[in-house]
PDB file of C-alpha atoms in Angstrom:
ATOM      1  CA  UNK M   1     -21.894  13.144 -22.096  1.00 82.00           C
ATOM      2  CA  UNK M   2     -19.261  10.900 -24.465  1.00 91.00           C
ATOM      3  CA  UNK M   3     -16.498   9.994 -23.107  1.00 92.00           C
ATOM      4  CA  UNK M   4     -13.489  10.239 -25.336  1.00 94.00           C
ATOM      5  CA  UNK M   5      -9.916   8.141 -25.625  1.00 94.00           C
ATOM      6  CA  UNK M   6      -6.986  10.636 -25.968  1.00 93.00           C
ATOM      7  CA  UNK M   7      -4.502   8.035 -25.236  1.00 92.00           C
ATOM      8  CA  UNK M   8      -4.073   4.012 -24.640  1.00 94.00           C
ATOM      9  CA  UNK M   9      -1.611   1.946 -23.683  1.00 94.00           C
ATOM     10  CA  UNK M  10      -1.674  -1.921 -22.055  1.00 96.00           C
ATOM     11  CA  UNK M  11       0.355  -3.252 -19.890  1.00 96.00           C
ATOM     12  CA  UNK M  12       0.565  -6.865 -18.864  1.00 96.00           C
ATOM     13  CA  UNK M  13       0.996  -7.882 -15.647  1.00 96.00           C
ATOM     14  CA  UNK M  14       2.133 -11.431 -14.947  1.00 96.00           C
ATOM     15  CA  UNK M  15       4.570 -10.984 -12.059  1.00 93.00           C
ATOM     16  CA  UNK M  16       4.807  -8.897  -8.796  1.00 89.00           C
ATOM     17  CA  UNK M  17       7.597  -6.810 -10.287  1.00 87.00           C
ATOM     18  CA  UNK M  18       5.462  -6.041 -12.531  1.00 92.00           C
ATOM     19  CA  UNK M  19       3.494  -3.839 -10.348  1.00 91.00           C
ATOM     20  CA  UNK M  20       5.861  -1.319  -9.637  1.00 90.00           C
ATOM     21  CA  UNK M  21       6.227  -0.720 -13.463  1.00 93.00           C
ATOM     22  CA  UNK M  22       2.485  -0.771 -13.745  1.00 95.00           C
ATOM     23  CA  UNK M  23       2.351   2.036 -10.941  1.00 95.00           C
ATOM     24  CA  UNK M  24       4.574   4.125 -11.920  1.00 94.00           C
ATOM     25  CA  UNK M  25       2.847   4.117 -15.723  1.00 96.00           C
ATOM     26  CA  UNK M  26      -0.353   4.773 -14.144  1.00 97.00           C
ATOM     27  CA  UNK M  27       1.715   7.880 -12.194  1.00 96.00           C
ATOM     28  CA  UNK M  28       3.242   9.361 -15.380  1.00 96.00           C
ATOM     29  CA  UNK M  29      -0.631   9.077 -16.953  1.00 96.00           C
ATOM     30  CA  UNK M  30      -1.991  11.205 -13.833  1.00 96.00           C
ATOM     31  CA  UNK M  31       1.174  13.662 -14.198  1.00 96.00           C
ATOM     32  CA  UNK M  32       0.449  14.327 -17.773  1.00 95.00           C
ATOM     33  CA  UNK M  33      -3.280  15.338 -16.940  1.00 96.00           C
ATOM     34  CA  UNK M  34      -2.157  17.470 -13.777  1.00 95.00           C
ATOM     35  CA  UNK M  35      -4.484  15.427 -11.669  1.00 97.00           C
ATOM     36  CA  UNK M  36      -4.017  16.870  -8.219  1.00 96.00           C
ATOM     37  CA  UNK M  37      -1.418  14.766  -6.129  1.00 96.00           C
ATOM     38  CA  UNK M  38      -3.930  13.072  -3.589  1.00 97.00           C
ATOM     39  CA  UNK M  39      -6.724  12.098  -6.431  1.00 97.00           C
ATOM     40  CA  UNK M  40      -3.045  10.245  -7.982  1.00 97.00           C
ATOM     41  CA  UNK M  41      -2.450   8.802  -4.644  1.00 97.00           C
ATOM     42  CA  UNK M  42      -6.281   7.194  -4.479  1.00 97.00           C
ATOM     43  CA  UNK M  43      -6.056   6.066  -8.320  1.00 97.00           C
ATOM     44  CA  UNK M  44      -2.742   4.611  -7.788  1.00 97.00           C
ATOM     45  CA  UNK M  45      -3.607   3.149  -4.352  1.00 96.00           C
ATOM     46  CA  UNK M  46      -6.931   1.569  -5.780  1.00 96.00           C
ATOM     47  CA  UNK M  47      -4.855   0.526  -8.786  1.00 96.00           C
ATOM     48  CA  UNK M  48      -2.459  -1.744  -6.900  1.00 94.00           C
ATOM     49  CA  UNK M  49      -5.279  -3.358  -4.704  1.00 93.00           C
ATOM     50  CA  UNK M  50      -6.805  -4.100  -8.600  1.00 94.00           C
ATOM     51  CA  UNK M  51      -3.822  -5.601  -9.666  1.00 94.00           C
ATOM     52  CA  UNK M  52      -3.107  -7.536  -6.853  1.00 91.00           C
ATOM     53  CA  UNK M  53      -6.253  -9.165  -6.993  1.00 90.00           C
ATOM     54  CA  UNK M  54      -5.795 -10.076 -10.414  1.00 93.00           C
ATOM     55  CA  UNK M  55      -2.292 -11.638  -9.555  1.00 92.00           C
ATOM     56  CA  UNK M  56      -3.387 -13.722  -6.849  1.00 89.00           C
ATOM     57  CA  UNK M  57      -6.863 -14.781  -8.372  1.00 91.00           C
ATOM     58  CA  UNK M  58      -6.002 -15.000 -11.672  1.00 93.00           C
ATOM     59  CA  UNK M  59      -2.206 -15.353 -11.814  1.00 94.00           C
ATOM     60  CA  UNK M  60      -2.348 -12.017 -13.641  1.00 94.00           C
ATOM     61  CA  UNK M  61      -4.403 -10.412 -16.703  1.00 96.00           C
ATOM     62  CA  UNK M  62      -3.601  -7.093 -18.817  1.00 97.00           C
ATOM     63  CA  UNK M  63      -3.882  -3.572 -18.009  1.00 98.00           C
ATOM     64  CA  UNK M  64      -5.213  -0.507 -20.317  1.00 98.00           C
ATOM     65  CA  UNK M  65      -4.413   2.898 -19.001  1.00 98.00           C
ATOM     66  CA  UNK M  66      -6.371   5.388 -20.797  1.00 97.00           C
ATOM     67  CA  UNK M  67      -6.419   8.974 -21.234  1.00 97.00           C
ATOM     68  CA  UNK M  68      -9.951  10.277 -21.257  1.00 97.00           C
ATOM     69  CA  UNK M  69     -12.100  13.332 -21.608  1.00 96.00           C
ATOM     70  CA  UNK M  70     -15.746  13.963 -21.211  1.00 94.00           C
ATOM     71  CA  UNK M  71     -16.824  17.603 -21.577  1.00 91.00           C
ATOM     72  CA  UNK M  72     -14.119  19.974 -19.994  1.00 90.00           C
ATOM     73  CA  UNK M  73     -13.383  17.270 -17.379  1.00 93.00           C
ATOM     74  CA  UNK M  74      -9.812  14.739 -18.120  1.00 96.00           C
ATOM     75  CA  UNK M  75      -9.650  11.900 -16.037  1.00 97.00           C
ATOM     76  CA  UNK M  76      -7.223   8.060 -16.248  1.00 98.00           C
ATOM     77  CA  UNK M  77      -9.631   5.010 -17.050  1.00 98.00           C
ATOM     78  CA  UNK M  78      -7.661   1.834 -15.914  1.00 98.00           C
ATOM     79  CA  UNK M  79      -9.523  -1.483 -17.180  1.00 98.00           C
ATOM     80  CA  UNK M  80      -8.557  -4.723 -15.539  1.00 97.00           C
ATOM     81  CA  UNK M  81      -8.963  -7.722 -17.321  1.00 97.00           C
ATOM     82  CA  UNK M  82      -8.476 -11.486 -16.338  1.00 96.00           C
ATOM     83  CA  UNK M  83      -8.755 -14.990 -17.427  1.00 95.00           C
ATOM     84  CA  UNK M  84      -9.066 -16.131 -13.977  1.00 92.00           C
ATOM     85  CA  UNK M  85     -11.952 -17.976 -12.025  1.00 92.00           C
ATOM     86  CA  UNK M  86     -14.141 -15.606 -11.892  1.00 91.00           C
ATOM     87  CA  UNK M  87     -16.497 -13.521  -8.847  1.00 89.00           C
ATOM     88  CA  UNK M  88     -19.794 -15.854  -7.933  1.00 87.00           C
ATOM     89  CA  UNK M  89     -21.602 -13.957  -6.053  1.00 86.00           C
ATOM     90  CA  UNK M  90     -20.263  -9.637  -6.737  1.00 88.00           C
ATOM     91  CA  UNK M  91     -21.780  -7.893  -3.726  1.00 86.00           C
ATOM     92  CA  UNK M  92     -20.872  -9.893  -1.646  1.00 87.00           C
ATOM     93  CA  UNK M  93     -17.087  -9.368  -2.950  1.00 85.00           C
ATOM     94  CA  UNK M  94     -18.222  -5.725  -2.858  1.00 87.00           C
ATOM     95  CA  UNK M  95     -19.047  -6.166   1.164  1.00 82.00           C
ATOM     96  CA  UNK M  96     -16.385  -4.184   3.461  1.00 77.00           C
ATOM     97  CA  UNK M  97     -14.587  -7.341   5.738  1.00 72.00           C
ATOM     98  CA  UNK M  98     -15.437 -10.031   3.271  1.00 70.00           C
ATOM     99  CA  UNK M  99     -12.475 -12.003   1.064  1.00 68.00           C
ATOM    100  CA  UNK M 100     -11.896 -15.337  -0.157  1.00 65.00           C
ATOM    101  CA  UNK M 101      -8.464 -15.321   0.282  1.00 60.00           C
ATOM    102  CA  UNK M 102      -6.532 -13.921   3.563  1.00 55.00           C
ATOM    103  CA  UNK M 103      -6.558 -10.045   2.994  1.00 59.00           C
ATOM    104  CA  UNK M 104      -8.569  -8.049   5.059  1.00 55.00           C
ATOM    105  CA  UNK M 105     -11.234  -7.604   2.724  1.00 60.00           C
ATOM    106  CA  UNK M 106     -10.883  -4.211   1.846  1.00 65.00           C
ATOM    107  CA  UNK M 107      -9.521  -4.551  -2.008  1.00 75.00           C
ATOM    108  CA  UNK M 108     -12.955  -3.919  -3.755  1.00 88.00           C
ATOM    109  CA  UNK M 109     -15.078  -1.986  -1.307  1.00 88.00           C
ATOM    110  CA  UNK M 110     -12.063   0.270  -0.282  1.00 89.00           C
ATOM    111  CA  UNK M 111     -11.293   0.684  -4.219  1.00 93.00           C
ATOM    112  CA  UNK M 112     -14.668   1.713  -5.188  1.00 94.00           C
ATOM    113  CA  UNK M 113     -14.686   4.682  -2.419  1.00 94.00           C
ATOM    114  CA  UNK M 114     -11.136   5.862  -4.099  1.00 96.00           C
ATOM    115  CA  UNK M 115     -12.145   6.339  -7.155  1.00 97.00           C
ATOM    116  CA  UNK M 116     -14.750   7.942  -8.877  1.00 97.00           C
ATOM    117  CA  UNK M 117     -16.398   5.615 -11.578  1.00 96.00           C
ATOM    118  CA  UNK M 118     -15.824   1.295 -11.220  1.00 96.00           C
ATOM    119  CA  UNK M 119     -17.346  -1.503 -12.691  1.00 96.00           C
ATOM    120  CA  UNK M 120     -17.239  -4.988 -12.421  1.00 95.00           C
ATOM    121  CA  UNK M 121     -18.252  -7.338 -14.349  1.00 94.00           C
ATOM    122  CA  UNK M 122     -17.621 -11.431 -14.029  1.00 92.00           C
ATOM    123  CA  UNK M 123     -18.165 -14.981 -15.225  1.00 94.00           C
ATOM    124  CA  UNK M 124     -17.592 -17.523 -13.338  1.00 94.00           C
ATOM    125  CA  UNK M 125     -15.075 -19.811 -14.786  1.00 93.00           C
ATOM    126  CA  UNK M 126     -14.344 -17.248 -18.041  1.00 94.00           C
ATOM    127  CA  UNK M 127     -12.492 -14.026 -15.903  1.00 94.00           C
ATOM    128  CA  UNK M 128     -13.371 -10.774 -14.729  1.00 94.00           C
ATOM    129  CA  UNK M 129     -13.383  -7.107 -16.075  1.00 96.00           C
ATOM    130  CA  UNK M 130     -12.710  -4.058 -13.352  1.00 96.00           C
ATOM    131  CA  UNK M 131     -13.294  -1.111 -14.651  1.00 97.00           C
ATOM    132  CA  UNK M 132     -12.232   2.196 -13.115  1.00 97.00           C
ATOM    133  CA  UNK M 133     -12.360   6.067 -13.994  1.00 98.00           C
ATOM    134  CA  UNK M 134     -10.314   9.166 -11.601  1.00 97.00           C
ATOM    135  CA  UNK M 135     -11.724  12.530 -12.959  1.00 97.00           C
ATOM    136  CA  UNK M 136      -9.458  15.423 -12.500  1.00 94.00           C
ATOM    137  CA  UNK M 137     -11.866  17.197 -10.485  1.00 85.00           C
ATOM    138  CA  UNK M 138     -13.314  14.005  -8.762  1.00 76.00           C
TER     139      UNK M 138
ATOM    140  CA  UNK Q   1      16.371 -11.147  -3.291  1.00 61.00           C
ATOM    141  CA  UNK Q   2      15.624  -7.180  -2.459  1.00 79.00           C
ATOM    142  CA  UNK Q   3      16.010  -6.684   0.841  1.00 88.00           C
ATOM    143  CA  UNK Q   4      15.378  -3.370   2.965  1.00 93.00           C
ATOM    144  CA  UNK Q   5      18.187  -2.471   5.142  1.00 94.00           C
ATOM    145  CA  UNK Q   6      17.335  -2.316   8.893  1.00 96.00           C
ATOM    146  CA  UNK Q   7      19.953  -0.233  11.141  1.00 96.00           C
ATOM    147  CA  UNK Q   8      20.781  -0.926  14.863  1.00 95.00           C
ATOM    148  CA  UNK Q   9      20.478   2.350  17.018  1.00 93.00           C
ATOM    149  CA  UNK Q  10      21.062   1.781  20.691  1.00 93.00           C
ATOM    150  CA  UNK Q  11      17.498   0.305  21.870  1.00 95.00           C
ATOM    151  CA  UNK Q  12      15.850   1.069  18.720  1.00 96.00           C
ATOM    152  CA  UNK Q  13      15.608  -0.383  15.379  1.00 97.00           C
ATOM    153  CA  UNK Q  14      15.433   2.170  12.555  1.00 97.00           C
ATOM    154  CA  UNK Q  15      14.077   1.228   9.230  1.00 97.00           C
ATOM    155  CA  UNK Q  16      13.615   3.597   6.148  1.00 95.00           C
ATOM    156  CA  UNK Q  17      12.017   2.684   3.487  1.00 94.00           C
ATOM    157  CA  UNK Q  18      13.456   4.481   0.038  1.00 89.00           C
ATOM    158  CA  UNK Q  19      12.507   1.854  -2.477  1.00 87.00           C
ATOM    159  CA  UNK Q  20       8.263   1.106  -3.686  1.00 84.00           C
ATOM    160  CA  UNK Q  21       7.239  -1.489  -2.206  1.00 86.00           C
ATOM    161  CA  UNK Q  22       6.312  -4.872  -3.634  1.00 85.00           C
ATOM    162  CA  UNK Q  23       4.530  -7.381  -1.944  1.00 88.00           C
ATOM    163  CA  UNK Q  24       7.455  -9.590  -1.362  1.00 89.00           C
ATOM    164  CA  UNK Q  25       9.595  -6.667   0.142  1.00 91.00           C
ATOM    165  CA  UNK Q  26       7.026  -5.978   2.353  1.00 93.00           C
ATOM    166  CA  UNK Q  27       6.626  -9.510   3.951  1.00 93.00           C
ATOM    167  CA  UNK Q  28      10.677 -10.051   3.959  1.00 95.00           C
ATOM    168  CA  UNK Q  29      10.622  -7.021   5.897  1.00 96.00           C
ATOM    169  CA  UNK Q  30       8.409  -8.046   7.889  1.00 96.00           C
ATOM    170  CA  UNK Q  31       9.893 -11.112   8.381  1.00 96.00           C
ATOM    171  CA  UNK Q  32      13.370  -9.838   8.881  1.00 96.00           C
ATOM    172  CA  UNK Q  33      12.423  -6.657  11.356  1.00 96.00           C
ATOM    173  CA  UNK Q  34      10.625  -9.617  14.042  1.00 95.00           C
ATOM    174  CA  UNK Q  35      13.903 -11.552  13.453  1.00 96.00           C
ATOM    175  CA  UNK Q  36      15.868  -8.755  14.321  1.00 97.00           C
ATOM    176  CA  UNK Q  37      14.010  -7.514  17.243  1.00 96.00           C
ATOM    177  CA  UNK Q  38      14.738 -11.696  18.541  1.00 96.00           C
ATOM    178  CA  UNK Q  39      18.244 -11.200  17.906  1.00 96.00           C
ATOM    179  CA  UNK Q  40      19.488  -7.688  19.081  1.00 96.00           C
ATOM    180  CA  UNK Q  41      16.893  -7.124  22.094  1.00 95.00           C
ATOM    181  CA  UNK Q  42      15.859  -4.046  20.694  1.00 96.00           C
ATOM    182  CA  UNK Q  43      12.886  -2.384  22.466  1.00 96.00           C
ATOM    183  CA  UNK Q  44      11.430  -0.159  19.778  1.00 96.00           C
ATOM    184  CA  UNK Q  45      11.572   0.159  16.279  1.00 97.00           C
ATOM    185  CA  UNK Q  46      11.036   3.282  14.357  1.00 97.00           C
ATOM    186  CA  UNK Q  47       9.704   2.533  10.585  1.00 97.00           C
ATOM    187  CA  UNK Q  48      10.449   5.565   7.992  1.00 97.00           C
ATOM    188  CA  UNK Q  49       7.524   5.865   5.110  1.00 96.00           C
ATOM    189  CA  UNK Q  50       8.140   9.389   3.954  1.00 95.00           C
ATOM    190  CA  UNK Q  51       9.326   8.231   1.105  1.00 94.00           C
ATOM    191  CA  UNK Q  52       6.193   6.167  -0.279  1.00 94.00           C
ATOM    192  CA  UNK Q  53       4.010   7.275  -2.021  1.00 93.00           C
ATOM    193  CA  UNK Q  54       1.363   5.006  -2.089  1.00 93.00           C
ATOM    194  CA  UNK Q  55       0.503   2.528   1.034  1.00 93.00           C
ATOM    195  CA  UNK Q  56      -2.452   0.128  -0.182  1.00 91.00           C
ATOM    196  CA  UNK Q  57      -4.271  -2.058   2.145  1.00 89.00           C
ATOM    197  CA  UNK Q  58      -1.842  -5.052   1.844  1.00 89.00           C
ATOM    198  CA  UNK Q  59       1.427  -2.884   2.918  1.00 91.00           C
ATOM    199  CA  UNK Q  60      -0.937  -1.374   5.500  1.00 92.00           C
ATOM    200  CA  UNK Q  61      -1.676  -4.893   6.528  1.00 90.00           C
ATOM    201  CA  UNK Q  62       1.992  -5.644   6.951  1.00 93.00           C
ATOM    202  CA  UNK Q  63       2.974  -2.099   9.096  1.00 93.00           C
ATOM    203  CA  UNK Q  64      -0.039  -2.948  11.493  1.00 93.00           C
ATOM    204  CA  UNK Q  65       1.672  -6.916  11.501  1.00 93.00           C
ATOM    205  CA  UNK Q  66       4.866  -5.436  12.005  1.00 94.00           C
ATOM    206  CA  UNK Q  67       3.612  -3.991  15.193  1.00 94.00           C
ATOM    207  CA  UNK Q  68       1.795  -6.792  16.861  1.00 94.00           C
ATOM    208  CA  UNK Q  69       4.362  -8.647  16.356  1.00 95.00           C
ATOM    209  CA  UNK Q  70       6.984  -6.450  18.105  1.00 95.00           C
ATOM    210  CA  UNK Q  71       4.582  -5.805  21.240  1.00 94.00           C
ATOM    211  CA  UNK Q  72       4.265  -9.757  22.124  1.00 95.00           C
ATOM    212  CA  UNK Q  73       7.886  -9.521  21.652  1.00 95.00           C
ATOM    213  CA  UNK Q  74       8.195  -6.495  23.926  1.00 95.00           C
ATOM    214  CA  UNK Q  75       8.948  -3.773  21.042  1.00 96.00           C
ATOM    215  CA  UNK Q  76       7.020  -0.692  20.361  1.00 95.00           C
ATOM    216  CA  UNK Q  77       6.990   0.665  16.884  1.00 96.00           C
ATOM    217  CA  UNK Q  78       6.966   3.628  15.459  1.00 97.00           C
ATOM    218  CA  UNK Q  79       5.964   4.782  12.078  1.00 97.00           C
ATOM    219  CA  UNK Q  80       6.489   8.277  10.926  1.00 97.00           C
ATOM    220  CA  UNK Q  81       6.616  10.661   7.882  1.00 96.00           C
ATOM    221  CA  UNK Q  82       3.043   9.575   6.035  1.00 96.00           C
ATOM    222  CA  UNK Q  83       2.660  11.911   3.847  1.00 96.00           C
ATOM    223  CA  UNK Q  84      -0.323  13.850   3.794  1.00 96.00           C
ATOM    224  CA  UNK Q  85      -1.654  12.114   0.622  1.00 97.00           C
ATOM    225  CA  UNK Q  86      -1.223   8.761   1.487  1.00 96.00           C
ATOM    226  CA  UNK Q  87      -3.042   9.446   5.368  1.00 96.00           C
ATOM    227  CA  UNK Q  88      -5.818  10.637   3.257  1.00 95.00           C
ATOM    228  CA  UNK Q  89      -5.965   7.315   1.241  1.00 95.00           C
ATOM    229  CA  UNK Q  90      -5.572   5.245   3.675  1.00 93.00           C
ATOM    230  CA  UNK Q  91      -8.291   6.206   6.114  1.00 93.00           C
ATOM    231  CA  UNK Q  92     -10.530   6.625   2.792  1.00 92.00           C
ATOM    232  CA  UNK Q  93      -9.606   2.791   2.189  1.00 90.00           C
ATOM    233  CA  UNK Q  94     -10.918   2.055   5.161  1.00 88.00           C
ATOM    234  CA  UNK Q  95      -7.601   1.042   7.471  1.00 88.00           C
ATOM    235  CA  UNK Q  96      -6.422   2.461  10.715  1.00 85.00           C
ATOM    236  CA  UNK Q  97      -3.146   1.926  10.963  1.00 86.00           C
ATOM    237  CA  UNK Q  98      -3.938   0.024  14.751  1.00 81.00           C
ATOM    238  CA  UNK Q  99      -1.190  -1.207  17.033  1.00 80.00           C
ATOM    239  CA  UNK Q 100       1.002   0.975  15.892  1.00 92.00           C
ATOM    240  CA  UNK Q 101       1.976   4.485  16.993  1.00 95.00           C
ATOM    241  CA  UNK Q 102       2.640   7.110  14.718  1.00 96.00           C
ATOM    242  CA  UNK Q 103       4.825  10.234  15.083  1.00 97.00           C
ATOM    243  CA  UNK Q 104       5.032  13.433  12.009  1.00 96.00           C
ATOM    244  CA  UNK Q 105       8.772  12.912  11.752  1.00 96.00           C
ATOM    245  CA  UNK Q 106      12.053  10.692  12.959  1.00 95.00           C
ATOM    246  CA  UNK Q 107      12.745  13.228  15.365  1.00 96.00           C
ATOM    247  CA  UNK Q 108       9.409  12.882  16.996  1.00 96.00           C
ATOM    248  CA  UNK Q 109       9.249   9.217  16.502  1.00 96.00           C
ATOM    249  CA  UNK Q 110      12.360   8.839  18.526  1.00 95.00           C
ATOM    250  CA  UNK Q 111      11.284  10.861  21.151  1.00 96.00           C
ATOM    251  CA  UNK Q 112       7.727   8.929  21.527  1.00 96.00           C
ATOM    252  CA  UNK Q 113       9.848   5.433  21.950  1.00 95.00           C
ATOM    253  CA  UNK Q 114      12.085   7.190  24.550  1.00 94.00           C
ATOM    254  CA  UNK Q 115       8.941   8.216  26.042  1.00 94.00           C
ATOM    255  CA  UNK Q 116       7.259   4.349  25.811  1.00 92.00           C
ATOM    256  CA  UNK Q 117       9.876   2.666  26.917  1.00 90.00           C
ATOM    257  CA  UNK Q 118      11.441   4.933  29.882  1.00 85.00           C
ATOM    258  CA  UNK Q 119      14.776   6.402  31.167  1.00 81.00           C
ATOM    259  CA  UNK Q 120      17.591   3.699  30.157  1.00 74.00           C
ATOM    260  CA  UNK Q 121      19.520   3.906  32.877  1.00 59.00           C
ATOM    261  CA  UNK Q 122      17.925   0.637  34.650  1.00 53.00           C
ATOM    262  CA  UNK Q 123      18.693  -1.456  31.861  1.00 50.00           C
ATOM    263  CA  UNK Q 124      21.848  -0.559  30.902  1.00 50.00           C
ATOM    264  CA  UNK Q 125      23.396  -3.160  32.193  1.00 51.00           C
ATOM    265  CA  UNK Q 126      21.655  -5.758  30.702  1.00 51.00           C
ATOM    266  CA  UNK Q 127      21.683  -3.830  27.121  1.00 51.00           C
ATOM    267  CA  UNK Q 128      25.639  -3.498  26.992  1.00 50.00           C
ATOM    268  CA  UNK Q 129      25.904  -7.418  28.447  1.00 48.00           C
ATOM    269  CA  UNK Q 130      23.823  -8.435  24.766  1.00 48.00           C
ATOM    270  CA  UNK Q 131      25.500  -6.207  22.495  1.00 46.00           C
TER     271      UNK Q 131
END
């Protein structure tokens, strides 16, 4: 089924201030849907592990939070995208434990099981796109 | 800088946090709470989070911190009021909250470092001699 845009707004993110603001967007977004308040709890949890990736790997990147609908179903669609160095090897990033830098390694694995669509896509040395959808009912 | 306030009660050191965390808050706090423990002797410390809403694995990283860091300094903490939501996230995540105890509320907090730490009459000598 198509998935359609209701709403869209970016957000860039160069600062760690800036995540608070970002959070609290992505909470108003939720609100306005009536997602339930623990699916808003996992979107906005896996939201700030996504943007704290892309400030410490990429010294930050730009946010869309979108609105969407697909059938009967509304859901948030948060894309992350960054101009930073980029994910070699992606599942292994995707492994529970593993990280680069000195986190425990839960950012992407732990993100993926909080939400219910992601996607990531990467070039080394160009950036790299996360891609996540909450349904209401998901 | 933001800075969260940490309070002095008797043996115990009481922190609520009201504010959403950033990154930086969390480590000053962090930072600050061990300090504090150094410099007031304080045998327990009792960390309020019933007022966040979110706790992702980097703040989660800093509670469980916060409490290894107390016990080699002889502290037990305390963390109380997760809210319902956010103990659902976080165990979905995939963290445990170790090396820290938890307790539903303050009151119950309080009463579990009472209960880790023992009657106070055989150190209240020493604890009115610091303070």
């Amino acid at each position: 089924m198509m998935i359609v845009v209701l709403n869209k707004d970016t957000i860039n993110i160069s600062r760690e201030q800036d995540v608070v603001v970002f959070r609290n967007r992505v909470k108003e977004s939720a609100t306005k849907i009536r997602m339930g308040l623990v699916n808003q709890t996992k979107l906005i949890t896996a939201a700030s592990e996504l943007v704290r990736n892309m400030l410490r790997y990429a010294n930050g990147g730009i946010v869309t939070i979108e609105v969407v609908s697909r059938g009967r179903d509304n859901g948030i669609r948060l894309v992350f995208a960054d101009e930073g160095p980029g994910i070699k090897d992606i599942p292994l990033a995707m492994k529970d434990g593993y990280s680069t830098g000195k986190s425990l390694g839960l950012g992407l694995p732990g993100t993926k099981r909080l939400v219910s669509e992601f996607d990531i896509k990467s070039v080394v040395g160009t950036g790299t796109t996360v891609t996540i959808i909450k349904w209401n009912n998901g | 800088m933001d800075r969260i306030p940490i309070l002095k009660m008797g043996r115990f050191l009481l922190v609520t946090i009201q504010v959403d965390l950033y990154d930086r808050l969390a480590t000053n706090l962090e930072a600050d709470l061990v300090q504090a423990v150094s410099t007031t002797g304080a045998r327990g410390v009792l960390i309020d989070i019933s007022a966040l809403t979110i706790v992702d694995s980097f703040m989660g990283r800093i509670i469980g911190n916060i409490g290894s860091m107390a016990k080699i300094m002889d502290a037990e903490t305390v963390v109380v009021g997760i809210q319902p939501a956010v103990a659902i996230t976080l165990i979905e995540l995939g963290l445990e909250l170790k090396g820290v105890h938890t307790a539903l509320n303050v009151e119950r907090g309080m009463q579990l470092l009472q209960e880790k730490i023992g009657p106070e009459d055989e150190t209240t000598d020493d604890d009115s001699s610091t303070e």
